[in-house]
Tab-separated table of C-alpha atoms in Angstrom:
chain	number	residue	atom	x	y	z
A	1227	MET	CA	138.912	86.658	114.277
A	1228	LYS	CA	135.393	86.056	112.731
A	1229	ARG	CA	133.005	88.912	112.502
A	1230	ILE	CA	130.635	87.835	115.481
A	1231	GLN	CA	132.960	85.260	117.316
A	1232	ASP	CA	131.282	83.833	120.416
A	1233	LYS	CA	127.993	86.102	120.262
A	1234	VAL	CA	124.959	84.226	121.289
A	1235	CYS	CA	122.330	84.716	118.608
A	1236	ILE	CA	118.567	83.999	118.321
A	1237	VAL	CA	117.138	83.798	114.878
A	1238	THR	CA	113.327	83.316	114.677
A	1239	GLY	CA	111.478	81.732	111.623
A	1240	ALA	CA	114.993	79.998	110.985
A	1241	ALA	CA	113.793	76.987	109.531
A	1242	ARG	CA	113.642	78.026	106.038
A	1243	GLY	CA	114.322	81.139	103.938
A	1244	ILE	CA	115.698	84.340	105.285
A	1245	GLY	CA	115.938	83.106	108.793
A	1246	LYS	CA	117.754	79.915	107.546
A	1247	GLY	CA	120.218	82.189	105.714
A	1248	CYS	CA	120.827	84.278	108.507
A	1249	ALA	CA	121.425	81.406	110.866
A	1250	GLU	CA	123.779	79.777	108.466
A	1251	ARG	CA	125.899	83.092	108.096
A	1252	PHE	CA	125.964	83.924	111.668
A	1253	ALA	CA	127.391	80.230	112.621
A	1254	VAL	CA	130.001	80.553	109.981
A	1255	GLU	CA	131.132	83.952	111.330
A	1256	GLY	CA	131.520	82.457	114.698
A	1257	GLY	CA	128.153	82.864	116.396
A	1258	ILE	CA	126.354	80.585	118.775
A	1259	VAL	CA	123.062	80.279	117.185
A	1260	PHE	CA	119.735	79.324	118.303
A	1261	VAL	CA	117.557	78.294	115.358
A	1262	CYS	CA	113.806	78.957	116.365
A	1263	ASP	CA	110.734	78.079	114.429
A	1264	ARG	CA	107.188	76.711	114.879
A	1265	ASP	CA	108.500	73.878	112.670
A	1266	GLY	CA	110.457	72.085	115.219
A	1267	ASP	CA	111.771	69.429	112.847
A	1268	GLY	CA	112.855	72.097	110.176
A	1269	ALA	CA	114.601	74.077	113.050
A	1270	THR	CA	116.412	70.769	114.091
A	1271	ALA	CA	117.241	70.049	110.421
A	1272	VAL	CA	118.950	73.477	110.051
A	1273	ALA	CA	120.627	73.293	113.350
A	1274	GLY	CA	121.939	69.846	112.581
A	1275	ALA	CA	123.270	70.804	109.213
A	1276	ILE	CA	125.057	73.762	110.864
A	1277	ALA	CA	126.435	71.637	113.597
A	1278	GLN	CA	127.840	69.016	111.104
A	1279	SER	CA	129.622	71.780	109.219
A	1280	GLY	CA	131.567	72.312	112.381
A	1281	ASN	CA	129.774	75.298	113.657
A	1282	ARG	CA	127.463	75.808	116.653
A	1283	ALA	CA	123.671	75.891	116.755
A	1284	GLU	CA	120.821	74.655	118.740
A	1285	ALA	CA	117.249	74.146	117.782
A	1286	ARG	CA	114.273	75.445	119.580
A	1287	ARG	CA	110.593	74.996	118.754
A	1288	MET	CA	108.595	78.184	119.549
A	1289	ASP	CA	105.723	80.324	118.367
A	1290	VAL	CA	106.635	84.045	118.557
A	1291	SER	CA	103.240	85.248	119.135
A	1292	ILE	CA	103.088	83.216	122.495
A	1293	GLU	CA	104.855	85.090	125.323
A	1294	ASP	CA	105.525	81.978	127.522
A	1295	ASP	CA	107.441	80.521	124.390
A	1296	TRP	CA	109.806	83.707	124.702
A	1297	ILE	CA	110.060	83.456	128.289
A	1298	ARG	CA	111.116	79.796	127.987
A	1299	LEU	CA	113.579	80.467	125.128
A	1300	ILE	CA	115.440	83.479	126.800
A	1301	GLU	CA	115.643	81.570	130.072
A	1302	GLY	CA	117.048	78.665	128.275
A	1303	VAL	CA	119.525	80.769	126.314
A	1304	LEU	CA	120.665	82.621	129.759
A	1305	GLU	CA	120.959	79.507	131.727
A	1306	ALA	CA	123.285	77.748	128.845
A	1307	HIS	CA	125.359	80.800	128.055
A	1308	GLY	CA	124.655	83.585	130.430
A	1309	ARG	CA	123.990	86.266	127.810
A	1310	LEU	CA	122.264	87.205	124.728
A	1311	ASP	CA	123.952	89.413	122.128
A	1312	VAL	CA	121.867	89.399	118.952
A	1313	LEU	CA	118.363	88.747	118.365
A	1314	VAL	CA	116.691	88.543	114.704
A	1315	ASN	CA	112.919	88.775	114.814
A	1316	ASN	CA	112.405	87.259	111.377
A	1317	ALA	CA	109.414	84.984	111.787
A	1318	GLY	CA	106.650	86.416	109.767
A	1319	ILE	CA	103.481	85.457	107.722
A	1320	GLN	CA	101.967	87.365	104.625
A	1321	PHE	CA	98.368	87.085	103.120
A	1322	SER	CA	97.918	88.342	99.651
A	1323	LYS	CA	94.376	89.638	100.229
A	1324	THR	CA	92.580	92.669	99.374
A	1325	LEU	CA	90.640	94.900	101.936
A	1326	ALA	CA	87.326	93.017	101.234
A	1327	GLU	CA	89.170	89.571	101.189
A	1328	THR	CA	90.875	90.230	104.504
A	1329	THR	CA	88.999	88.755	107.473
A	1330	LEU	CA	89.510	89.975	111.022
A	1331	GLU	CA	91.036	86.462	111.752
A	1332	ASP	CA	93.556	87.280	109.049
A	1333	TRP	CA	94.282	90.734	110.340
A	1334	ARG	CA	94.804	89.325	113.931
A	1335	ARG	CA	96.965	86.597	112.870
A	1336	ALA	CA	99.233	88.776	110.738
A	1337	MET	CA	99.584	91.329	113.733
A	1338	ALA	CA	99.943	88.432	116.164
A	1339	VAL	CA	103.120	87.086	114.244
A	1340	ASN	CA	104.666	89.968	112.639
A	1341	ALA	CA	103.998	92.705	115.079
A	1342	ASP	CA	103.349	91.067	118.417
A	1343	GLY	CA	106.023	88.539	117.728
A	1344	ALA	CA	108.608	91.375	117.272
A	1345	PHE	CA	107.202	93.190	120.297
A	1346	LEU	CA	107.777	90.070	122.466
A	1347	GLY	CA	111.031	89.492	121.161
A	1348	CYS	CA	112.286	93.116	121.715
A	1349	LYS	CA	110.670	93.034	125.242
A	1350	HIS	CA	112.306	89.983	126.551
A	1351	GLY	CA	115.672	90.135	124.402
A	1352	VAL	CA	116.363	93.697	125.658
A	1353	ALA	CA	115.624	92.582	129.307
A	1354	ALA	CA	118.329	89.769	128.771
A	1355	MET	CA	120.697	92.039	127.022
A	1356	LYS	CA	120.560	94.520	129.853
A	1357	ARG	CA	122.601	91.991	131.859
A	1358	HIS	CA	125.674	92.971	129.991
A	1359	GLY	CA	124.313	96.343	128.627
A	1360	THR	CA	125.070	95.523	125.003
A	1361	GLY	CA	123.331	93.861	122.147
A	1362	SER	CA	121.778	94.182	118.640
A	1363	ILE	CA	118.088	93.687	117.777
A	1364	ILE	CA	117.363	93.131	114.128
A	1365	ASN	CA	113.877	93.428	113.038
A	1366	MET	CA	112.962	91.869	109.650
A	1367	SER	CA	110.388	94.310	108.087
A	1368	SER	CA	109.743	94.937	104.553
A	1369	THR	CA	109.595	97.556	101.689
A	1370	TYR	CA	105.805	97.364	102.259
A	1371	ALA	CA	106.444	99.159	105.590
A	1372	MET	CA	107.305	102.084	103.674
A	1373	VAL	CA	105.126	101.910	100.421
A	1374	ALA	CA	101.604	100.246	100.333
A	1375	ASP	CA	100.251	97.510	98.220
A	1376	GLU	CA	96.512	96.915	98.165
A	1377	LEU	CA	96.823	93.181	97.920
A	1378	ASN	CA	98.790	92.911	101.171
A	1379	ILE	CA	96.538	94.919	103.419
A	1380	ALA	CA	97.418	93.213	106.842
A	1381	TYR	CA	100.951	92.399	105.912
A	1382	CYS	CA	101.743	95.980	105.065
A	1383	ALA	CA	100.190	97.286	108.431
A	1384	SER	CA	102.185	94.853	110.674
A	1385	LYS	CA	105.339	95.346	108.862
A	1386	ALA	CA	104.889	99.186	109.317
A	1387	ALA	CA	104.157	98.630	112.928
A	1388	MET	CA	107.449	96.604	113.184
A	1389	ARG	CA	109.238	99.540	111.455
A	1390	HIS	CA	108.110	102.049	114.232
A	1391	LEU	CA	108.481	99.542	116.926
A	1392	THR	CA	112.208	99.280	116.110
A	1393	LYS	CA	112.558	103.046	116.404
A	1394	ALA	CA	110.760	103.405	119.745
A	1395	VAL	CA	112.851	100.471	121.106
A	1396	ALA	CA	116.132	102.008	119.792
A	1397	LEU	CA	115.332	105.278	121.662
A	1398	ALA	CA	114.448	103.647	124.744
A	1399	CYS	CA	117.630	101.669	124.949
A	1400	ALA	CA	119.819	104.663	124.142
A	1401	ARG	CA	118.000	106.858	126.687
A	1402	GLU	CA	118.531	104.327	129.343
A	1403	GLY	CA	122.155	104.490	128.733
A	1404	THR	CA	122.675	101.136	127.192
A	1405	ARG	CA	124.477	100.076	124.219
A	1406	ILE	CA	121.707	97.800	122.892
A	1407	ARG	CA	120.868	98.735	119.315
A	1408	ALA	CA	117.790	98.168	117.281
A	1409	ASN	CA	117.690	98.381	113.593
A	1410	SER	CA	115.268	97.037	110.997
A	1411	ILE	CA	116.118	95.398	107.574
A	1412	HIS	CA	113.615	95.993	104.576
A	1413	PRO	CA	113.979	93.215	101.887
A	1414	GLY	CA	112.502	93.506	98.512
A	1415	ILE	CA	111.371	90.325	96.964
A	1416	ILE	CA	113.461	87.202	98.088
A	1417	THR	CA	113.437	83.737	96.836
A	1418	THR	CA	111.808	81.915	99.621
A	1419	PRO	CA	109.066	79.399	100.214
A	1420	LEU	CA	106.912	82.279	101.548
A	1421	ILE	CA	107.045	84.068	98.089
A	1422	GLU	CA	106.607	80.960	96.189
A	1423	HIS	CA	103.448	80.203	98.140
A	1424	GLU	CA	102.177	83.763	97.727
A	1425	MET	CA	102.806	83.442	93.976
A	1426	SER	CA	100.751	80.309	93.760
A	1427	GLU	CA	97.953	81.800	95.713
A	1428	ILE	CA	97.696	85.002	93.481
A	1429	VAL	CA	97.843	82.826	90.310
A	1430	ARG	CA	95.066	80.627	91.873
A	1431	LYS	CA	92.776	83.519	92.583
A	1432	THR	CA	93.489	85.332	89.192
A	1433	PRO	CA	91.828	83.993	86.016
A	1434	GLY	CA	94.232	83.758	83.170
A	1435	LEU	CA	97.323	84.712	85.142
A	1436	THR	CA	100.342	82.575	84.863
A	1437	ARG	CA	103.347	82.386	87.244
A	1438	GLU	CA	105.481	83.505	84.219
A	1439	ASN	CA	103.360	86.699	83.672
A	1440	LEU	CA	103.377	87.387	87.470
A	1441	ARG	CA	106.971	87.124	87.630
A	1442	THR	CA	107.409	89.384	84.852
A	1443	ASP	CA	105.071	91.949	86.475
A	1444	TRP	CA	107.020	91.671	89.842
A	1445	LEU	CA	110.455	92.046	88.097
A	1446	ARG	CA	109.196	95.454	86.862
A	1447	LEU	CA	109.106	96.689	90.470
A	1448	PHE	CA	112.536	95.312	91.295
A	1449	PRO	CA	115.294	96.546	88.883
A	1450	LEU	CA	117.749	94.061	90.214
A	1451	GLY	CA	115.327	91.075	89.978
A	1452	PHE	CA	114.784	88.616	92.914
A	1453	GLY	CA	117.166	88.500	95.667
A	1454	GLU	CA	118.321	85.360	97.595
A	1455	PRO	CA	118.297	84.882	101.482
A	1456	ALA	CA	122.162	84.935	101.411
A	1457	ASP	CA	121.853	88.634	100.297
A	1458	ILE	CA	119.772	89.736	103.308
A	1459	ALA	CA	121.871	87.587	105.837
A	1460	ALA	CA	124.718	89.761	104.817
A	1461	GLY	CA	122.973	92.808	105.867
A	1462	ALA	CA	121.867	91.087	109.174
A	1463	LEU	CA	125.510	89.845	109.774
A	1464	PHE	CA	126.622	93.646	109.527
A	1465	LEU	CA	123.892	94.723	111.984
A	1466	ALA	CA	124.858	91.912	114.344
A	1467	SER	CA	128.628	92.774	114.116
A	1468	ASP	CA	130.518	95.790	116.069
A	1469	GLU	CA	130.922	97.047	112.527
A	1470	SER	CA	127.493	98.712	112.989
A	1471	LYS	CA	128.088	99.930	116.607
A	1472	TYR	CA	126.985	103.532	115.970
A	1473	MET	CA	123.792	102.435	114.213
A	1474	THR	CA	120.644	102.240	115.939
A	1475	GLY	CA	116.960	103.085	114.955
A	1476	SER	CA	117.837	102.874	111.386
A	1477	GLU	CA	116.483	101.200	108.295
A	1478	LEU	CA	118.545	98.953	106.096
A	1479	VAL	CA	116.811	98.733	102.715
A	1480	MET	CA	118.013	95.787	100.710
A	1481	ASP	CA	115.187	95.672	97.990
A	1482	GLY	CA	116.844	95.386	94.498
A	1483	GLY	CA	115.666	98.917	93.718
A	1484	HIS	CA	111.933	98.668	94.783
A	1485	LEU	CA	111.794	101.948	96.386
A	1486	THR	CA	113.561	103.772	93.510
A	1487	HIS	CA	109.942	103.971	91.814
């Protein structure tokens, strides 16, 4: 038996990076995966590749900051399969900006995607899971929810909000007598298009800095070096599976040693 055989799963931000890695791993392990992203073509490509490999996936274009998109997504999942078992709130954005550089628009956008998106996913995902009284919510946070970085003001705040949201949702679901669990994952630096973009932006704004120098500086913070999406997907699979059925409100730190400093 595969580890999440026939579990119905939603993964947001799944057109690339960590979300793509989670969607692919879930499908290999027997999940029925909804690949969701603002990039509809990217989501379709990922779902198509999963289907071509003999596993099950469907693409959905959606913006996690828009509640109507969540309502349509959940309604479609329930209509097709009658249940929702796993939700990975992975979609996120990052601005590498100081306090002075961060605009109110930047702040609101980071909160809308990273915090509001996770809240809306939890709200509507839990409501769907209550049909059967079980399920797993996985919120993709960051080590920057635990330690601050002056160059990521909005990102740090939004990921910290996600961290505490997870605990509040976990407590609420347990107190209501369900077996719906909520846990957060806190990745370190993972080789994704988002990180590549952030590196380029920092180098562009910093006179004399090269990508090689920046990478060397970052590696000092992460003793095991840069991780891969598959590394985080393995943790998400554990939280999605029944192997973690006694785990809720917890933080799974997968950071290459970042928080050891």
